[in-house]
Amino acid sequence: MATTQQGWLLTACGMCYIGCGVRVHVEDGVVTAIEGNPDNPQNRGRMCAKGKAGIMTHYNPHRVQHPLRRTNPKKGLDEDPRWQQISWREAIDTIIAELNRIREDPKKLLVQAWEAVGDNMFWLKAFGSAFGTPHIMNAASPTCGKVVHPVEFFSGGGFHQQPDLHYANYCILVGTQFAISARGSYNHIALDMAEARARGMKLVVIDPVGGYAASKAHEWIPIRPGTDSALALSMLHVLLNETGHYDEPFLKNKTNAPYLAGEDGRYLRDPESKQPLVFDAADGRIKTHDDSTLRDPALSGSFQVDGQNGRPTFELLREHVANYSPEKTEEITTIPAATVRRIAREFGEAASIGSTITIDGVELPYRPACVDWAKGTQGHKHGFHQCWPLKLLNMVVGAVNVPGGILSTAAIGKHPHQWRPEGGTDGMLEDGGHILPLPHPKAFPGRKPTTPIRMDLGELFPLASHFHTLLPITTADHRPYGLSYDLEMLLHTPTNSILGSFGDITMVEKFYQSLRFVAGFAIEINETTLFDDIVLPFPTYLERYDFNTGSAAHSIPPCGEEEFHWQVRQPVVDPPRDLIQPQDVIVEIADRVGVLGDLYRLLNHTYIIKEPYTLQPDRRYPASEIVERTAKSWFGEDHGLKWFREHGVVRLSRDVEESYFGPYLKARLPIYLEHLLQRGGELKTVLDQMGLNWDLSDYKPLSDWMPCPSYHAIRKGEFDLIAVHFKFPFVYGGYGNENPWIDELCENTEAYSVLMNESVAKAKGISNGDTVWLESPVRKVRARVKLTQCIHPEAVGVGGHFGHVSPGMPVARGKGISFNALLPTDLDHIDMISTALDHCVQVRITPTA
Amino acid sequence: MQPSSTSVRVKFMGDLPALIGQRFLVLHMPEGSTVGDLLAQLSSDYGDAFTHRVFSRPGALHHYILIFVGGRNAKELGGLAALLGNNEVEVVMLPMFEGG
Ligand code: SF4
């Protein structure tokens, strides 16, 4: 047991989803200090402010330490649940009775599984699947990750993207504070970013908010919210039609740029093999893309194939982006045409197209320029198309998975087992690589739409990977979709989904009220817990066993020439007497509803647990033994918990192919999304059958800038500003400001204030520090204003994840505002490709009386 | 002569019980049937709603479909060509994992 241990103990931080290696000092069973583990190649001994503050979360005096039952049947954000302490037996009995009630119709169960700190997410997902429900939420945010992962898996091959800070000389960040305020492997990439800047890499930040990233940049370019795609299309136009900066050999041989598209936009195909056709300029013949005689696939021209006219998709792209001259997009983005031209030219020149570099004796293409984007660009009504042309900027200069370019995280590995991206349909990259054999999110080739059974209408979003943003809409009225049942029960992790996973808080509150029974794990009584019927206490990360310690090991490790690493989490102190490891709770529940063998089978699969370590259906294993078995299965019999306690982390070197796999990939990457036409057509057929008239204009192979509702709203004059969200490094991705040290940071940096452009505020008679009314179409709140010149004049910046109201969070309660609560939630604000909820919302700000 | 048949117990997990309407089915399949034969039978019984969820194109399963035959991953037994024998078959439609 942990209590017998003293001194410095090795484990993994769990204050956010990343999972840095730490050493924790324990005296007489009390944690006295937490430091970074210098042996861990990910964080290299460093920690962020959240991690350092972990001790305060661990010793939170308001922690939930016993199972609780609500005695007030009325639920609401301002209702006192009137908790009553109960035994574990009563808590589990109650949950089992409710599960048994819906056992014959398991789709009535909703599992909110996101808790990426440890194993809980994979365990609850496996339980949900074993129980038989399709309703498993495994993302926290209503926007973040909605586009980047589905795009990355078919256009790069990994989970996320990461600028190659080791070699890049020019890096553009659009709507992201990569390596400065946010992102996986934060403590690693933050140092890499500092070193890259010190060696002369130019950093350009394009964002409505001039925040932390802009403060480190050589240049901050303010952009009107929701116009990222117009900028990207304009830069593409400059590169392809003005300066001629594009990587022709790469486009010809590694993308679908030469595939011939007919008048209807669909590929011309070989009648027998059905493979897409190209024109080989070497011998003047039409061939399939995979013809072994293909030498010089054409990127321009017009070719007759069986009476049809076909043109290379690259030519269609060039013509298309010509509609976005910098002069035209200046009116949309407010970025001067000359600036767009300069940035595009600098980017194109920095890409050094045609150059190579030799690493460990292997000659590789060298493209030291890249564009990165993330949450900011995804959170729009047309989020998919706001992002895709940004990805294309990297693609056209060949800067994908080569030194200096944009890299795909965790895409390929050779140890402790093998995984890699693979080609498939039409010769295109189809299956991304991932260390865990879980179905990765990918927007290619997508699924055939069908009449929905799922309450979140997943069947009608054939390119999306998860769909929870639809739930508050469909549960309010599911008749238009032919659904004739209700979600009745929610099982959830400690993640505060009610504030963090949806928009319009009034709708979300109603959605949670509509659930007949809610049970969840909790460290503190947050807003989601307020709706619980049964609360199950959850250990802190210093008391837990986890084989998965966060995303830095399996999904977002440092890219490039970096080591593979794996660590496990084990308790450094004993949990309070009445606490049980969450895995043990799930095993108990699974056993009693008769799905323990199925749960184990799915866990054996998820964690690749091989003989002789596989979990057997007739046994019950404690969490510690399961982590031990998994570790031994991966790394050998000698690598049990004891080994990890002594050594902390497994480190394995990676070769050139694992570091820069672009040239090794045997598949083409897309510059033209032909399959969107097919899926859009199929979707229209299903929607017509259902009598639904959705706008499917997003289903197009080449992106356009399409405005968000807020763009029109402020032109109509009802509102005059657009609120956007941004991240702080000290609350990003983790347990928030109930921690008193984090709260102090927030207070001292004025993080609880909303940002407003100084001159705009002055014109409204608003001064720095004033309290104002901030009103969106769905919510009106009081906010304190911080005036700055570092924000676009049309934008209002709302940072962090605040606005807590739960009495169980007395430190955080009443501080700052919840950005998500301001967001209208209906189909007009949902991206029809990705299901991202629009995160730029029209607001008005008025002084309080 | 009728080929001899065997009864196969099929268990559904993930999204599929909602489509099938139950978690278990017993199907009578000819001796020597494969996973592909079983899925073809289910496609015929449950139509496009089943086919579109399970197959990405003819002969190729969606990447989120997981099939166990007698507790072993069908991929290790030959995929769609894996023989059913007298085993219980589990067909799982997993959620895609995500982030953010
Ligand atoms: S980045 Fe996350 S895991 Fe690493 S020290 Fe900070 S809170 Fe802990």
JSON list of N, CA, C and O and ligand atoms in Angstrom, two decimals, chain A residues 13-20 46-48 50-51 186-187, ligand 1:
[
{"chain": "A", "resi": 13, "resn": "CYS", "atom": "N", "xyz": [1.50, 13.19, -13.36]},
{"chain": "A", "resi": 13, "resn": "CYS", "atom": "CA", "xyz": [0.60, 14.30, -13.03]},
{"chain": "A", "resi": 13, "resn": "CYS", "atom": "C", "xyz": [-0.78, 14.01, -13.65]},
{"chain": "A", "resi": 13, "resn": "CYS", "atom": "O", "xyz": [-0.88, 13.36, -14.69]},
{"chain": "A", "resi": 14, "resn": "GLY", "atom": "N", "xyz": [-1.80, 14.52, -13.01]},
{"chain": "A", "resi": 14, "resn": "GLY", "atom": "CA", "xyz": [-3.15, 14.34, -13.55]},
{"chain": "A", "resi": 14, "resn": "GLY", "atom": "C", "xyz": [-3.96, 15.61, -13.43]},
{"chain": "A", "resi": 14, "resn": "GLY", "atom": "O", "xyz": [-5.18, 15.57, -13.37]},
{"chain": "A", "resi": 15, "resn": "MET", "atom": "N", "xyz": [-3.27, 16.74, -13.42]},
{"chain": "A", "resi": 15, "resn": "MET", "atom": "CA", "xyz": [-4.00, 18.00, -13.31]},
{"chain": "A", "resi": 15, "resn": "MET", "atom": "C", "xyz": [-4.52, 18.47, -14.67]},
{"chain": "A", "resi": 15, "resn": "MET", "atom": "O", "xyz": [-5.25, 19.46, -14.76]},
{"chain": "A", "resi": 16, "resn": "CYS", "atom": "N", "xyz": [-4.11, 17.79, -15.73]},
{"chain": "A", "resi": 16, "resn": "CYS", "atom": "CA", "xyz": [-4.75, 18.02, -17.02]},
{"chain": "A", "resi": 16, "resn": "CYS", "atom": "C", "xyz": [-4.60, 16.74, -17.83]},
{"chain": "A", "resi": 16, "resn": "CYS", "atom": "O", "xyz": [-4.07, 15.74, -17.34]},
{"chain": "A", "resi": 17, "resn": "TYR", "atom": "N", "xyz": [-5.05, 16.77, -19.07]},
{"chain": "A", "resi": 17, "resn": "TYR", "atom": "CA", "xyz": [-5.13, 15.56, -19.88]},
{"chain": "A", "resi": 17, "resn": "TYR", "atom": "C", "xyz": [-3.78, 15.12, -20.43]},
{"chain": "A", "resi": 17, "resn": "TYR", "atom": "O", "xyz": [-3.68, 14.10, -21.11]},
{"chain": "A", "resi": 18, "resn": "ILE", "atom": "N", "xyz": [-2.71, 15.87, -20.16]},
{"chain": "A", "resi": 18, "resn": "ILE", "atom": "CA", "xyz": [-1.44, 15.59, -20.81]},
{"chain": "A", "resi": 18, "resn": "ILE", "atom": "C", "xyz": [-0.67, 14.46, -20.11]},
{"chain": "A", "resi": 18, "resn": "ILE", "atom": "O", "xyz": [-0.27, 13.49, -20.75]},
{"chain": "A", "resi": 19, "resn": "GLY", "atom": "N", "xyz": [-0.49, 14.58, -18.80]},
{"chain": "A", "resi": 19, "resn": "GLY", "atom": "CA", "xyz": [0.16, 13.49, -18.07]},
{"chain": "A", "resi": 19, "resn": "GLY", "atom": "C", "xyz": [1.67, 13.58, -18.04]},
{"chain": "A", "resi": 19, "resn": "GLY", "atom": "O", "xyz": [2.37, 12.71, -18.58]},
{"chain": "A", "resi": 20, "resn": "CYS", "atom": "N", "xyz": [2.20, 14.61, -17.41]},
{"chain": "A", "resi": 20, "resn": "CYS", "atom": "CA", "xyz": [3.65, 14.74, -17.30]},
{"chain": "A", "resi": 20, "resn": "CYS", "atom": "C", "xyz": [4.17, 13.79, -16.22]},
{"chain": "A", "resi": 20, "resn": "CYS", "atom": "O", "xyz": [3.47, 13.44, -15.28]},
{"chain": "A", "resi": 46, "resn": "ARG", "atom": "N", "xyz": [9.97, 19.39, -16.30]},
{"chain": "A", "resi": 46, "resn": "ARG", "atom": "CA", "xyz": [9.23, 20.64, -16.15]},
{"chain": "A", "resi": 46, "resn": "ARG", "atom": "C", "xyz": [7.76, 20.39, -15.80]},
{"chain": "A", "resi": 46, "resn": "ARG", "atom": "O", "xyz": [7.21, 19.34, -16.12]},
{"chain": "A", "resi": 47, "resn": "MET", "atom": "N", "xyz": [7.17, 21.38, -15.20]},
{"chain": "A", "resi": 47, "resn": "MET", "atom": "CA", "xyz": [5.73, 21.32, -14.90]},
{"chain": "A", "resi": 47, "resn": "MET", "atom": "C", "xyz": [5.13, 22.69, -15.20]},
{"chain": "A", "resi": 47, "resn": "MET", "atom": "O", "xyz": [5.82, 23.70, -15.16]},
{"chain": "A", "resi": 48, "resn": "CYS", "atom": "N", "xyz": [3.83, 22.68, -15.44]},
{"chain": "A", "resi": 48, "resn": "CYS", "atom": "CA", "xyz": [3.14, 23.96, -15.60]},
{"chain": "A", "resi": 48, "resn": "CYS", "atom": "C", "xyz": [2.53, 24.37, -14.26]},
{"chain": "A", "resi": 48, "resn": "CYS", "atom": "O", "xyz": [2.57, 23.62, -13.28]},
{"chain": "A", "resi": 50, "resn": "LYS", "atom": "N", "xyz": [-0.55, 24.55, -13.39]},
{"chain": "A", "resi": 50, "resn": "LYS", "atom": "CA", "xyz": [-1.63, 23.65, -12.94]},
{"chain": "A", "resi": 50, "resn": "LYS", "atom": "C", "xyz": [-1.04, 22.47, -12.19]},
{"chain": "A", "resi": 50, "resn": "LYS", "atom": "O", "xyz": [-1.54, 22.06, -11.14]},
{"chain": "A", "resi": 51, "resn": "GLY", "atom": "N", "xyz": [0.00, 21.91, -12.77]},
{"chain": "A", "resi": 51, "resn": "GLY", "atom": "CA", "xyz": [0.62, 20.74, -12.14]},
{"chain": "A", "resi": 51, "resn": "GLY", "atom": "C", "xyz": [1.19, 21.07, -10.78]},
{"chain": "A", "resi": 51, "resn": "GLY", "atom": "O", "xyz": [1.01, 20.33, -9.81]},
{"chain": "A", "resi": 186, "resn": "TYR", "atom": "N", "xyz": [2.55, 19.86, -23.51]},
{"chain": "A", "resi": 186, "resn": "TYR", "atom": "CA", "xyz": [2.72, 21.31, -23.36]},
{"chain": "A", "resi": 186, "resn": "TYR", "atom": "C", "xyz": [4.11, 21.69, -22.84]},
{"chain": "A", "resi": 186, "resn": "TYR", "atom": "O", "xyz": [4.78, 22.58, -23.38]},
{"chain": "A", "resi": 187, "resn": "ASN", "atom": "N", "xyz": [4.55, 21.01, -21.77]},
{"chain": "A", "resi": 187, "resn": "ASN", "atom": "CA", "xyz": [5.84, 21.42, -21.18]},
{"chain": "A", "resi": 187, "resn": "ASN", "atom": "C", "xyz": [7.02, 21.13, -22.09]},
{"chain": "A", "resi": 187, "resn": "ASN", "atom": "O", "xyz": [8.07, 21.75, -21.97]},
{"chain": "C", "resi": 1, "resn": "SF4", "atom": "S1", "xyz": [0.84, 20.10, -18.46]},
{"chain": "C", "resi": 1, "resn": "SF4", "atom": "FE1", "xyz": [-0.80, 18.97, -17.40]},
{"chain": "C", "resi": 1, "resn": "SF4", "atom": "S2", "xyz": [0.12, 17.02, -16.82]},
{"chain": "C", "resi": 1, "resn": "SF4", "atom": "FE2", "xyz": [1.83, 18.47, -17.28]},
{"chain": "C", "resi": 1, "resn": "SF4", "atom": "S3", "xyz": [2.35, 19.44, -15.33]},
{"chain": "C", "resi": 1, "resn": "SF4", "atom": "FE3", "xyz": [0.82, 20.73, -16.31]},
{"chain": "C", "resi": 1, "resn": "SF4", "atom": "S4", "xyz": [-1.12, 19.99, -15.46]},
{"chain": "C", "resi": 1, "resn": "SF4", "atom": "FE4", "xyz": [0.38, 18.41, -15.06]}
]
